[in-house]
């Protein structure tokens, strides 16, 4: 069994609902796709959504890394040699983690199809289905309630609210949101590095009665020393996102006293399923709870993250809403959304199709 052809292409996809976070406004995404065609019937699909502001990978760098000539090493390889191929992908594509992730997930997809099982089953299926959060950007309290009501109407039971521009307005919005949705809906927040140490402590005190599930990345990515000055109970509710790219960051975060209680793992930050599972291992062995996040992405990347999430017993949170907002995708399938939960499909590989 051999890979005989590598196809790559680029798609510029508009978002149905542009949004604002603490660092910028997002209206469209540049996605890159990889298809590995084998001499048997199966082919494997992967997708990249470079996170320039988080990892420094520009769309141009991702495109260059996925140039067909640069991926020529894949031709003639046996997809059953997954571990070795993923290591080569790390060596060849290490500085461009989204490009590496696209190749890594295409290799996993292809092996799953060759074996005739979902990827999660050869990784080791452990977790029960979990609800995914759906994200509300920074906007007025009235608009926040309106958007929340729409999402609850669509069956979602977990909301992630972007904060970090204005502490007083954040607290006011969240108070009104909790009052509006009641106690049974999970609410988590993401400051995208928008607060400083004092603001983080003050925010936590002001929202203590609102039963927030977690606080994602309150401080700047490099401010681990400051993060460690937060009270231990508060640190347990902090999810590291921009502070956690790859395995080395994971090791830094868990050095005692651990800087956060939760790892937000994203395939586009670390380079795919293989490194994500290494990070998950570091987290699990040191008592971190695992959250699986995403960028604005195709269903291909979301499915890959979902399969990895369900292979890890320490998975507690899903934030895999990145494909819902694409006005158009270049692939379909990957999961079924039911009552706000993402269900893995009983199909070989990642269960995604081109087109
Ligand atoms: Mg985040």
Coordinates of C-alpha atoms and ligand atoms in Angstrom, one line a residue:
X1 CA 0.0 0.0 0.0
X2 CA 1.5 3.3 -1.1
X3 CA 0.7 7.0 -1.3
X4 CA 0.8 7.8 -5.0
X5 CA -0.3 11.4 -5.2
X6 CA -0.4 14.5 -3.0
X7 CA -2.9 17.2 -3.8
X8 CA -3.0 20.6 -2.1
X9 CA -5.3 23.5 -2.6
X10 CA -6.3 26.8 -0.9
X11 CA -9.7 28.2 -0.1
X12 CA -10.6 31.7 1.0
X13 CA -13.8 31.3 3.0
X14 CA -16.0 34.1 4.4
X15 CA -17.5 33.9 7.8
X16 CA -21.3 34.1 8.0
X17 CA -21.0 36.1 11.2
X18 CA -17.8 38.2 11.5
X19 CA -16.8 38.7 15.2
X20 CA -14.5 40.7 17.5
X21 CA -12.1 39.3 20.1
X22 CA -9.7 41.2 22.5
X23 CA -7.0 41.4 19.8
X24 CA -8.8 41.8 16.4
X25 CA -11.9 41.6 14.2
X26 CA -12.3 38.4 12.1
X27 CA -14.2 38.3 8.8
X28 CA -12.8 35.5 6.7
X29 CA -10.3 32.7 6.9
X30 CA -7.6 31.3 4.6
X31 CA -7.7 27.5 4.7
X32 CA -5.4 25.0 3.0
X33 CA -6.3 21.4 2.2
X34 CA -4.2 18.3 1.7
X35 CA -5.4 15.1 0.1
X36 CA -3.2 12.0 0.1
X37 CA -4.2 9.5 -2.6
X38 CA -3.1 5.9 -2.2
X39 CA -2.8 3.1 -4.7
X40 CA -5.7 1.3 -3.0
X41 CA -9.1 3.0 -3.0
X42 CA -8.7 5.2 0.1
X43 CA -7.4 8.8 0.3
X44 CA -6.7 10.9 3.4
X45 CA -7.9 14.5 3.9
X46 CA -6.3 17.2 6.1
X47 CA -6.8 20.9 6.5
X48 CA -4.8 23.8 7.9
X49 CA -6.0 27.1 9.3
X50 CA -2.8 29.0 10.2
X51 CA -3.1 31.0 13.4
X52 CA -0.7 33.8 12.6
X53 CA -1.3 35.9 15.7
X54 CA -0.8 32.9 18.0
X55 CA 2.0 30.9 16.3
X56 CA 3.4 33.4 13.8
X57 CA 2.5 31.1 10.9
X58 CA 1.4 33.4 8.0
X59 CA -0.9 32.1 5.3
X60 CA 2.0 32.6 2.8
X61 CA 4.3 30.4 5.0
X62 CA 1.6 27.7 5.3
X63 CA 1.1 27.8 1.5
X64 CA 4.8 27.5 0.9
X65 CA 5.1 24.6 3.3
X66 CA 2.3 22.7 1.6
X67 CA 3.7 23.2 -1.9
X68 CA 3.3 19.9 -3.7
X69 CA 7.1 19.7 -4.4
X70 CA 7.8 20.2 -0.7
X71 CA 5.5 17.3 0.1
X72 CA 7.1 15.0 -2.5
X73 CA 8.6 12.9 0.3
X74 CA 5.2 11.5 1.0
X75 CA 5.0 9.9 -2.4
X76 CA 5.7 6.2 -2.3
X77 CA 5.3 6.0 1.5
X78 CA 3.3 3.2 3.2
X79 CA 0.4 4.9 5.1
X80 CA 0.6 2.0 7.7
X81 CA 3.9 3.5 8.9
X82 CA 2.0 6.3 10.6
X83 CA 4.4 7.0 13.5
X84 CA 7.4 7.4 11.3
X85 CA 5.5 9.5 8.7
X86 CA 4.3 11.8 11.5
X87 CA 7.8 12.2 12.8
X88 CA 9.0 13.1 9.3
X89 CA 6.1 15.6 9.0
X90 CA 7.4 17.2 12.3
X91 CA 11.0 17.4 10.9
X92 CA 9.9 18.8 7.5
X93 CA 7.1 21.1 8.7
X94 CA 7.9 22.0 12.3
X95 CA 8.0 25.8 11.9
X96 CA 4.6 25.8 10.3
X97 CA 2.3 23.9 12.7
X98 CA -0.9 24.3 10.8
X99 CA 0.7 22.9 7.6
X100 CA 2.2 20.1 9.7
X101 CA -1.3 19.5 11.2
X102 CA -2.9 19.2 7.8
X103 CA -0.4 16.5 6.8
X104 CA -0.6 14.7 10.2
X105 CA -4.4 14.5 10.1
X106 CA -4.4 13.4 6.4
X107 CA -2.1 10.6 7.4
X108 CA -4.3 9.6 10.3
X109 CA -7.4 9.8 8.1
X110 CA -5.7 7.6 5.4
X111 CA -4.6 5.0 7.9
X112 CA -8.1 4.8 9.4
X113 CA -9.6 4.3 6.0
X114 CA -7.1 1.6 5.2
X115 CA -7.9 -0.2 8.4
X116 CA -11.7 0.5 8.0
X117 CA -12.1 2.0 11.5
X118 CA -12.6 5.6 12.8
X119 CA -9.3 7.2 13.8
X120 CA -10.4 7.4 17.5
X121 CA -10.6 3.6 17.6
X122 CA -6.9 3.0 16.7
X123 CA -5.9 5.9 19.0
X124 CA -7.9 4.3 21.9
X125 CA -11.5 5.5 22.4
X126 CA -12.1 6.6 26.0
X127 CA -14.2 9.8 26.5
X128 CA -18.0 10.0 26.6
X129 CA -19.6 12.5 24.2
X130 CA -19.4 16.0 25.6
X131 CA -21.1 19.3 24.7
X132 CA -19.2 21.8 22.7
X133 CA -19.3 25.5 23.6
X134 CA -20.2 28.0 20.9
X135 CA -18.6 31.4 21.0
X136 CA -20.0 34.8 21.4
X137 CA -17.6 37.6 20.5
X138 CA -17.1 41.0 22.3
X139 CA -20.4 42.9 21.8
X140 CA -23.0 44.8 23.8
X141 CA -25.0 43.1 26.6
X142 CA -28.2 43.2 24.5
X143 CA -26.5 41.7 21.5
X144 CA -24.9 39.0 23.7
X145 CA -28.3 38.0 25.1
X146 CA -29.8 37.9 21.6
X147 CA -27.0 35.7 20.2
X148 CA -27.1 33.4 23.3
X149 CA -30.8 33.0 22.8
X150 CA -30.3 32.0 19.2
X151 CA -27.7 29.4 20.2
X152 CA -29.8 27.9 23.0
X153 CA -32.7 27.6 20.4
X154 CA -30.3 25.6 18.2
X155 CA -29.7 23.2 21.1
X156 CA -26.3 24.4 22.4
X157 CA -26.0 24.1 26.2
X158 CA -22.5 25.7 26.7
X159 CA -21.5 29.3 25.8
X160 CA -18.0 30.7 25.5
X161 CA -18.0 34.5 25.8
X162 CA -15.1 36.6 24.6
X163 CA -14.0 39.3 27.1
X164 CA -10.9 41.4 27.7
X165 CA -11.6 44.9 26.4
X166 CA -13.4 46.4 29.4
X167 CA -13.6 44.7 32.8
X168 CA -16.7 46.5 34.0
X169 CA -18.6 45.9 30.8
X170 CA -17.5 42.2 30.8
X171 CA -18.9 41.7 34.3
X172 CA -22.1 43.5 33.4
X173 CA -22.6 41.4 30.3
X174 CA -21.9 38.1 32.1
X175 CA -24.2 39.0 35.0
X176 CA -27.0 39.7 32.5
X177 CA -26.3 36.6 30.6
X178 CA -26.4 34.3 33.6
X179 CA -29.6 35.9 34.7
X180 CA -31.1 35.4 31.2
X181 CA -30.0 31.8 30.6
X182 CA -30.4 30.4 34.1
X183 CA -28.2 28.1 36.1
X184 CA -28.3 25.0 33.8
X185 CA -26.3 26.5 30.9
X186 CA -22.5 26.3 31.1
X187 CA -20.7 29.7 30.6
X188 CA -17.0 29.9 30.1
X189 CA -15.0 33.0 29.2
X190 CA -11.9 33.8 27.0
X191 CA -10.0 37.1 27.6
X192 CA -7.4 36.4 24.8
X193 CA -4.6 38.0 26.9
X194 CA -6.7 41.1 27.5
X195 CA -6.3 41.5 31.3
X196 CA -3.3 42.1 33.7
X197 CA -2.8 40.3 37.0
X198 CA -4.8 42.8 39.1
X199 CA -7.7 42.8 36.6
X200 CA -7.8 39.0 36.5
X201 CA -8.0 38.8 40.3
X202 CA -10.6 41.5 40.4
X203 CA -12.6 39.9 37.6
X204 CA -12.6 36.6 39.3
X205 CA -13.9 38.1 42.5
X206 CA -16.7 40.1 40.7
X207 CA -18.0 37.0 38.8
X208 CA -17.6 34.5 41.7
X209 CA -21.4 34.2 42.0
X210 CA -21.9 33.6 38.3
X211 CA -20.7 30.0 38.3
X212 CA -18.3 30.4 35.3
X213 CA -16.8 27.1 34.2
X214 CA -13.3 28.4 33.3
X215 CA -11.3 31.5 32.4
X216 CA -9.3 31.1 29.3
X217 CA -6.0 33.0 28.8
X218 CA -6.5 36.1 31.0
X219 CA -2.9 37.2 30.9
X220 CA -0.4 37.8 28.0
X221 CA 1.0 34.5 26.7
X222 CA 4.5 35.0 28.2
X223 CA 3.3 36.1 31.6
X224 CA 3.7 32.7 33.3
X225 CA 5.3 34.2 36.4
X226 CA 2.4 36.5 36.9
X227 CA -0.1 33.7 36.3
X228 CA 1.6 31.8 39.1
X229 CA 0.9 34.7 41.5
X230 CA -2.8 34.0 41.3
X231 CA -4.4 32.0 44.1
X232 CA -4.1 28.3 43.5
X233 CA -7.9 27.8 43.4
X234 CA -8.2 30.4 40.7
X235 CA -5.3 29.0 38.7
X236 CA -7.2 25.7 38.6
X237 CA -10.0 27.4 36.6
X238 CA -7.5 29.0 34.2
X239 CA -7.2 27.5 30.7
X240 CA -3.9 28.1 28.9
X241 CA -4.4 28.9 25.2
X242 CA -2.0 31.4 23.7
X243 CA 0.5 30.3 26.4
X244 CA 0.3 26.7 25.2
X245 CA 1.5 26.0 21.7
X246 CA 3.5 22.8 21.8
X247 CA 5.0 20.2 24.2
X248 CA 7.7 22.5 25.5
X249 CA 5.1 25.0 26.6
X250 CA 3.1 22.3 28.3
X251 CA 6.2 21.3 30.3
X252 CA 6.8 24.9 31.3
X253 CA 3.2 25.4 32.4
X254 CA 3.2 22.3 34.7
X255 CA 6.5 23.2 36.5
X256 CA 5.5 23.5 40.1
X257 CA 3.6 25.5 41.1
X258 CA 1.5 24.8 37.9
X259 CA 0.5 28.0 36.1
X260 CA -2.9 26.7 35.0
X261 CA -5.4 23.8 35.7
X262 CA -6.6 23.4 32.2
X263 CA -4.8 22.9 28.8
X264 CA -6.6 24.2 25.7
X265 CA -5.1 22.0 23.0
X266 CA -5.5 23.0 19.4
X267 CA -4.1 21.0 16.4
X268 CA -3.2 24.3 14.6
X269 CA -1.0 25.4 17.4
X270 CA 0.9 22.2 18.0
X271 CA 1.0 20.5 14.6
X272 CA -1.7 17.8 14.5
X273 CA -3.0 14.8 16.3
X274 CA 0.4 13.3 17.2
X275 CA 1.8 16.3 19.1
X276 CA -1.6 17.0 20.6
X277 CA -1.6 13.5 22.2
X278 CA 1.9 14.2 23.7
X279 CA 0.6 17.5 25.2
X280 CA -2.5 15.7 26.4
X281 CA -0.2 13.1 28.1
X282 CA 1.8 15.8 29.9
X283 CA -1.4 17.4 31.0
X284 CA -3.1 14.2 32.1
X285 CA -0.1 12.9 34.1
X286 CA 0.2 16.2 36.0
X287 CA -3.6 16.5 36.8
X288 CA -4.6 19.1 34.1
X289 CA -8.1 18.9 32.7
X290 CA -8.1 18.9 28.9
X291 CA -10.0 21.3 26.7
X292 CA -9.9 20.9 22.9
X293 CA -10.1 24.1 20.9
X294 CA -9.9 25.2 17.3
X295 CA -9.5 28.1 15.0
X296 CA -12.1 29.0 12.3
X297 CA -11.7 25.7 10.5
X298 CA -13.1 23.2 8.0
X299 CA -15.0 20.2 9.4
X300 CA -11.8 18.3 8.6
X301 CA -9.8 19.9 11.4
X302 CA -12.7 19.9 13.8
X303 CA -13.2 16.1 13.2
X304 CA -9.5 15.5 13.8
X305 CA -9.6 17.4 17.1
X306 CA -12.7 15.5 18.1
X307 CA -11.2 12.1 17.5
X308 CA -8.1 13.1 19.5
X309 CA -10.3 14.5 22.3
X310 CA -12.2 11.3 22.6
X311 CA -9.0 9.3 22.8
X312 CA -8.0 11.0 26.1
X313 CA -9.5 10.1 29.4
X314 CA -8.6 13.6 30.8
X315 CA -10.8 15.4 28.3
X316 CA -13.3 17.6 30.1
X317 CA -14.2 20.4 27.7
X318 CA -14.8 20.8 24.0
X319 CA -14.7 24.1 22.2
X320 CA -15.0 22.8 18.7
X321 CA -17.4 25.3 17.1
X322 CA -14.9 26.5 14.4
X323 CA -16.8 25.2 11.3
X324 CA -20.3 26.3 12.2
X325 CA -19.6 29.9 11.1
X326 CA -18.1 29.2 7.7
X327 CA -20.4 30.5 5.0
X328 CA -19.1 27.6 2.9
X329 CA -16.7 24.7 3.6
X330 CA -14.6 22.6 1.2
X331 CA -15.4 19.4 2.9
X332 CA -18.4 17.7 4.7
X333 CA -19.2 15.1 7.3
X334 CA -16.8 14.6 10.3
X335 CA -19.4 14.6 13.0
X336 CA -23.0 15.0 13.8
X337 CA -24.3 17.9 15.9
X338 CA -27.1 16.8 18.2
X339 CA -28.4 18.8 21.2
X340 CA -25.1 20.8 21.3
X341 CA -23.0 17.6 21.4
X342 CA -20.6 16.5 18.7
X343 CA -20.9 12.8 17.9
X344 CA -18.2 11.0 16.0
X345 CA -19.5 9.3 12.9
X346 CA -19.2 5.5 12.6
X347 CA -17.1 5.8 9.4
X348 CA -13.5 4.9 8.6
X349 CA -10.8 7.6 9.2
X350 CA -12.1 11.0 10.2
X351 CA -15.4 10.5 8.4
X352 CA -15.0 13.5 6.1
X353 CA -15.4 13.9 2.4
X354 CA -14.1 16.4 0.0
X355 CA -16.6 18.8 -1.5
Ligands
LIG1 MG1 -8.7 31.2 23.3

